[in-house]
Amino acid sequence: MKDAHPTLTRIRAQIYALAEQIGILRQGALPKVGALAAVDRHIQSMAASVRVKPSAFAQGGGEPVSMYPEDSHRYACKFFPEVIRAHLYAEVKALYERGLTVADDATREKLEAQQLQLEHEEEAYIRQAAAEGKSIPRRGEANPAVLLADWPEGRDQQAVSRRAPGVRASVLRIRDLALVTGDQVQAPY
């Protein structure tokens, strides 16, 4: 095997860049249509907390409107929903016009697939180097599914250790982590 470090450095740089883009997309805002729908849901929710009792007028006593909503905003949503909606719509639209990162699930999924492919390439280089007796440290953020992928069934820890020194410790740490956190990761042995 030729020196894999420059290749791994390039792959790892791509993995980190994709991880950053994925993180930005995960924290992105709803599409504008979703944000405007959230405004409508908010107004309905606030208005629902205000109770109107017209029987108080008919029976000559009692409170015609509930007295204890937490704030005046709830009353405004109940009695003036169109005014509140127009104001909140304008605020939300202005926010999107100024520029806002919108969460895009399709793009995020495509980037995650690219990242997974790069992680498989990275692991292939590491395993090849281990088979040749070279030790290349794994990234701390390495995907456990990639580390445990493609292991022959029925392999015991010692056989893995003889074939690829240094791999066993990583596999054991991943397995132990999976057991501690309760994740559903199948061990390769």
mmCIF file of C-alpha atoms in Angstrom:
data_model
loop_
_atom_site.group_PDB
_atom_site.id
_atom_site.type_symbol
_atom_site.label_atom_id
_atom_site.label_comp_id
_atom_site.label_asym_id
_atom_site.label_seq_id
_atom_site.Cartn_x
_atom_site.Cartn_y
_atom_site.Cartn_z
ATOM 1 C CA MET A 1 0.000 0.000 0.000
ATOM 2 C CA LYS A 2 1.333 3.416 -0.875
ATOM 3 C CA ASP A 3 1.410 6.096 1.786
ATOM 4 C CA ALA A 4 -2.244 6.582 2.685
ATOM 5 C CA HIS A 5 -1.862 9.642 4.894
ATOM 6 C CA PRO A 6 -2.291 12.299 2.132
ATOM 7 C CA THR A 7 -5.331 10.438 0.825
ATOM 8 C CA LEU A 8 -6.791 10.087 4.325
ATOM 9 C CA THR A 9 -6.107 13.748 5.026
ATOM 10 C CA ARG A 10 -8.077 14.699 1.912
ATOM 11 C CA ILE A 11 -10.944 12.318 2.757
ATOM 12 C CA ARG A 12 -11.089 13.522 6.346
ATOM 13 C CA ALA A 13 -11.143 17.155 5.243
ATOM 14 C CA GLN A 14 -14.104 16.351 2.999
ATOM 15 C CA ILE A 15 -15.845 14.491 5.853
ATOM 16 C CA TYR A 16 -15.407 17.487 8.185
ATOM 17 C CA ALA A 17 -16.644 19.926 5.516
ATOM 18 C CA LEU A 18 -19.735 17.800 4.856
ATOM 19 C CA ALA A 19 -20.392 17.440 8.592
ATOM 20 C CA GLU A 20 -20.340 21.230 8.925
ATOM 21 C CA GLN A 21 -22.777 21.690 6.026
ATOM 22 C CA ILE A 22 -25.066 18.995 7.442
ATOM 23 C CA GLY A 23 -25.009 20.688 10.851
ATOM 24 C CA ILE A 24 -26.014 24.012 9.300
ATOM 25 C CA LEU A 25 -28.888 22.364 7.433
ATOM 26 C CA ARG A 26 -30.044 20.551 10.578
ATOM 27 C CA GLN A 27 -30.235 23.835 12.464
ATOM 28 C CA GLY A 28 -31.866 25.631 9.570
ATOM 29 C CA ALA A 29 -35.244 27.260 9.725
ATOM 30 C CA LEU A 30 -38.485 25.891 8.385
ATOM 31 C CA PRO A 31 -39.362 26.820 4.828
ATOM 32 C CA LYS A 32 -41.306 30.104 4.733
ATOM 33 C CA VAL A 33 -44.620 28.307 4.131
ATOM 34 C CA GLY A 34 -44.017 26.213 7.260
ATOM 35 C CA ALA A 35 -43.166 29.289 9.317
ATOM 36 C CA LEU A 36 -46.357 31.041 8.198
ATOM 37 C CA ALA A 37 -48.362 27.927 9.074
ATOM 38 C CA ALA A 38 -46.709 28.002 12.513
ATOM 39 C CA VAL A 39 -47.985 31.575 12.931
ATOM 40 C CA ASP A 40 -51.531 30.358 12.233
ATOM 41 C CA ARG A 41 -51.161 27.481 14.715
ATOM 42 C CA HIS A 42 -49.812 29.895 17.328
ATOM 43 C CA ILE A 43 -52.745 32.274 16.926
ATOM 44 C CA GLN A 44 -55.237 29.404 17.182
ATOM 45 C CA SER A 45 -53.510 28.031 20.270
ATOM 46 C CA MET A 46 -53.440 31.394 22.025
ATOM 47 C CA ALA A 47 -57.063 32.151 21.141
ATOM 48 C CA ALA A 48 -58.186 28.748 22.412
ATOM 49 C CA SER A 49 -57.026 29.619 25.937
ATOM 50 C CA VAL A 50 -59.533 32.483 26.168
ATOM 51 C CA ARG A 51 -63.042 31.354 27.120
ATOM 52 C CA VAL A 52 -66.084 33.385 26.140
ATOM 53 C CA LYS A 53 -69.266 32.714 28.106
ATOM 54 C CA PRO A 54 -72.214 34.480 26.455
ATOM 55 C CA SER A 55 -74.509 32.921 29.047
ATOM 56 C CA ALA A 56 -73.172 35.513 31.503
ATOM 57 C CA PHE A 57 -75.028 38.176 29.499
ATOM 58 C CA ALA A 58 -78.194 36.139 29.200
ATOM 59 C CA GLN A 59 -78.328 35.205 32.848
ATOM 60 C CA GLY A 60 -77.262 38.578 34.152
ATOM 61 C CA GLY A 61 -74.114 37.638 36.026
ATOM 62 C CA GLY A 62 -70.668 36.114 35.961
ATOM 63 C CA GLU A 63 -67.707 36.865 33.804
ATOM 64 C CA PRO A 64 -68.426 36.850 30.048
ATOM 65 C CA VAL A 65 -64.732 36.383 29.198
ATOM 66 C CA SER A 66 -62.219 34.296 31.111
ATOM 67 C CA MET A 67 -60.147 36.518 33.333
ATOM 68 C CA TYR A 68 -56.990 34.513 33.706
ATOM 69 C CA PRO A 69 -55.140 33.964 30.442
ATOM 70 C CA GLU A 70 -51.455 34.571 31.113
ATOM 71 C CA ASP A 71 -51.145 37.671 28.936
ATOM 72 C CA SER A 72 -52.979 40.171 26.755
ATOM 73 C CA HIS A 73 -51.527 38.571 23.613
ATOM 74 C CA ARG A 74 -53.982 35.705 24.096
ATOM 75 C CA TYR A 75 -56.915 38.145 24.172
ATOM 76 C CA ALA A 76 -55.605 39.854 21.028
ATOM 77 C CA CYS A 77 -55.362 36.481 19.234
ATOM 78 C CA LYS A 78 -58.946 35.690 20.255
ATOM 79 C CA PHE A 79 -60.588 39.008 19.358
ATOM 80 C CA PHE A 80 -58.268 40.406 16.666
ATOM 81 C CA PRO A 81 -56.697 37.371 14.933
ATOM 82 C CA GLU A 82 -56.414 39.042 11.509
ATOM 83 C CA VAL A 83 -54.498 42.010 12.919
ATOM 84 C CA ILE A 84 -52.115 39.731 14.811
ATOM 85 C CA ARG A 85 -51.732 37.439 11.758
ATOM 86 C CA ALA A 86 -50.930 40.362 9.436
ATOM 87 C CA HIS A 87 -48.304 41.698 11.843
ATOM 88 C CA LEU A 88 -46.654 38.313 12.472
ATOM 89 C CA TYR A 89 -46.734 37.408 8.759
ATOM 90 C CA ALA A 90 -44.936 40.680 7.961
ATOM 91 C CA GLU A 91 -42.289 39.972 10.638
ATOM 92 C CA VAL A 92 -41.694 36.408 9.408
ATOM 93 C CA LYS A 93 -41.524 37.445 5.739
ATOM 94 C CA ALA A 94 -39.011 40.191 6.598
ATOM 95 C CA LEU A 95 -36.871 37.629 8.417
ATOM 96 C CA TYR A 96 -36.742 35.407 5.315
ATOM 97 C CA GLU A 97 -36.032 38.368 3.025
ATOM 98 C CA ARG A 98 -32.963 39.305 5.106
ATOM 99 C CA GLY A 99 -31.589 35.827 4.467
ATOM 100 C CA LEU A 100 -32.073 32.733 6.512
ATOM 101 C CA THR A 101 -30.696 29.213 6.205
ATOM 102 C CA VAL A 102 -33.648 26.989 5.443
ATOM 103 C CA ALA A 103 -33.596 23.344 6.500
ATOM 104 C CA ASP A 104 -33.567 21.268 3.331
ATOM 105 C CA ASP A 105 -34.068 17.588 4.129
ATOM 106 C CA ALA A 106 -33.390 16.370 0.585
ATOM 107 C CA THR A 107 -30.062 18.204 0.365
ATOM 108 C CA ARG A 108 -29.126 17.113 3.888
ATOM 109 C CA GLU A 109 -29.846 13.465 3.063
ATOM 110 C CA LYS A 110 -27.724 13.715 -0.102
ATOM 111 C CA LEU A 111 -24.831 15.210 1.887
ATOM 112 C CA GLU A 112 -25.190 12.520 4.561
ATOM 113 C CA ALA A 113 -24.956 9.829 1.855
ATOM 114 C CA GLN A 114 -21.779 11.460 0.495
ATOM 115 C CA GLN A 115 -20.352 11.631 4.009
ATOM 116 C CA LEU A 116 -21.135 7.952 4.614
ATOM 117 C CA GLN A 117 -19.399 6.989 1.362
ATOM 118 C CA LEU A 118 -16.303 8.977 2.365
ATOM 119 C CA GLU A 119 -16.313 7.342 5.797
ATOM 120 C CA HIS A 120 -16.375 3.905 4.139
ATOM 121 C CA GLU A 121 -13.394 4.946 1.971
ATOM 122 C CA GLU A 122 -11.561 6.182 5.053
ATOM 123 C CA GLU A 123 -12.192 2.913 6.896
ATOM 124 C CA ALA A 124 -11.044 0.875 3.884
ATOM 125 C CA TYR A 125 -7.692 2.714 3.914
ATOM 126 C CA ILE A 126 -7.322 2.198 7.649
ATOM 127 C CA ARG A 127 -8.118 -1.515 7.402
ATOM 128 C CA GLN A 128 -5.757 -1.992 4.479
ATOM 129 C CA ALA A 129 -2.981 -0.279 6.416
ATOM 130 C CA ALA A 130 -3.753 -2.407 9.494
ATOM 131 C CA ALA A 131 -3.574 -5.573 7.396
ATOM 132 C CA GLU A 132 -0.078 -4.462 6.317
ATOM 133 C CA GLY A 133 0.939 -3.870 9.930
ATOM 134 C CA LYS A 134 0.654 -0.087 9.879
ATOM 135 C CA SER A 135 -1.285 1.789 12.524
ATOM 136 C CA ILE A 136 -3.454 4.705 11.478
ATOM 137 C CA PRO A 137 -5.571 6.259 14.237
ATOM 138 C CA ARG A 138 -9.286 6.634 13.642
ATOM 139 C CA ARG A 139 -11.150 9.878 14.051
ATOM 140 C CA GLY A 140 -12.920 10.219 17.386
ATOM 141 C CA GLU A 141 -16.149 10.960 15.527
ATOM 142 C CA ALA A 142 -15.914 7.861 13.318
ATOM 143 C CA ASN A 143 -19.309 6.390 12.515
ATOM 144 C CA PRO A 144 -19.769 3.137 14.505
ATOM 145 C CA ALA A 145 -21.851 1.628 11.698
ATOM 146 C CA VAL A 146 -18.934 2.116 9.307
ATOM 147 C CA LEU A 147 -16.421 0.693 11.783
ATOM 148 C CA LEU A 148 -18.507 -2.430 12.266
ATOM 149 C CA ALA A 149 -19.548 -2.860 8.631
ATOM 150 C CA ASP A 150 -18.414 -5.728 6.420
ATOM 151 C CA TRP A 151 -16.905 -7.909 9.146
ATOM 152 C CA PRO A 152 -17.130 -11.636 8.466
ATOM 153 C CA GLU A 153 -19.564 -13.461 10.742
ATOM 154 C CA GLY A 154 -18.200 -15.726 13.451
ATOM 155 C CA ARG A 155 -14.893 -13.910 13.846
ATOM 156 C CA ASP A 156 -13.556 -13.822 17.366
ATOM 157 C CA GLN A 157 -11.626 -10.937 18.882
ATOM 158 C CA GLN A 158 -8.248 -12.667 18.659
ATOM 159 C CA ALA A 159 -8.633 -13.417 14.951
ATOM 160 C CA VAL A 160 -9.489 -9.765 14.327
ATOM 161 C CA SER A 161 -6.502 -8.699 16.406
ATOM 162 C CA ARG A 162 -4.056 -10.979 14.525
ATOM 163 C CA ARG A 163 -5.265 -9.788 11.133
ATOM 164 C CA ALA A 164 -5.459 -6.095 11.920
ATOM 165 C CA PRO A 165 -3.555 -4.941 15.028
ATOM 166 C CA GLY A 166 -5.192 -1.921 16.601
ATOM 167 C CA VAL A 167 -8.624 -2.632 15.166
ATOM 168 C CA ARG A 168 -9.760 -4.782 18.080
ATOM 169 C CA ALA A 169 -9.462 -1.954 20.606
ATOM 170 C CA SER A 170 -11.543 0.362 18.441
ATOM 171 C CA VAL A 171 -14.177 -2.282 17.884
ATOM 172 C CA LEU A 172 -14.355 -3.072 21.593
ATOM 173 C CA ARG A 173 -14.717 0.605 22.495
ATOM 174 C CA ILE A 174 -17.536 0.998 19.974
ATOM 175 C CA ARG A 175 -19.268 -2.145 21.238
ATOM 176 C CA ASP A 176 -18.926 -1.057 24.872
ATOM 177 C CA LEU A 177 -20.200 2.420 24.027
ATOM 178 C CA ALA A 178 -23.176 0.901 22.242
ATOM 179 C CA LEU A 179 -23.956 -1.238 25.287
ATOM 180 C CA VAL A 180 -23.693 1.719 27.658
ATOM 181 C CA THR A 181 -25.847 4.058 25.569
ATOM 182 C CA GLY A 182 -28.345 1.377 24.600
ATOM 183 C CA ASP A 183 -27.823 1.845 20.876
ATOM 184 C CA GLN A 184 -28.659 -1.054 18.604
ATOM 185 C CA VAL A 185 -25.215 -1.823 17.179
ATOM 186 C CA GLN A 186 -24.371 -5.400 16.273
ATOM 187 C CA ALA A 187 -20.852 -6.456 17.118
ATOM 188 C CA PRO A 188 -18.847 -8.132 14.331
ATOM 189 C CA TYR A 189 -17.886 -11.094 16.519
#
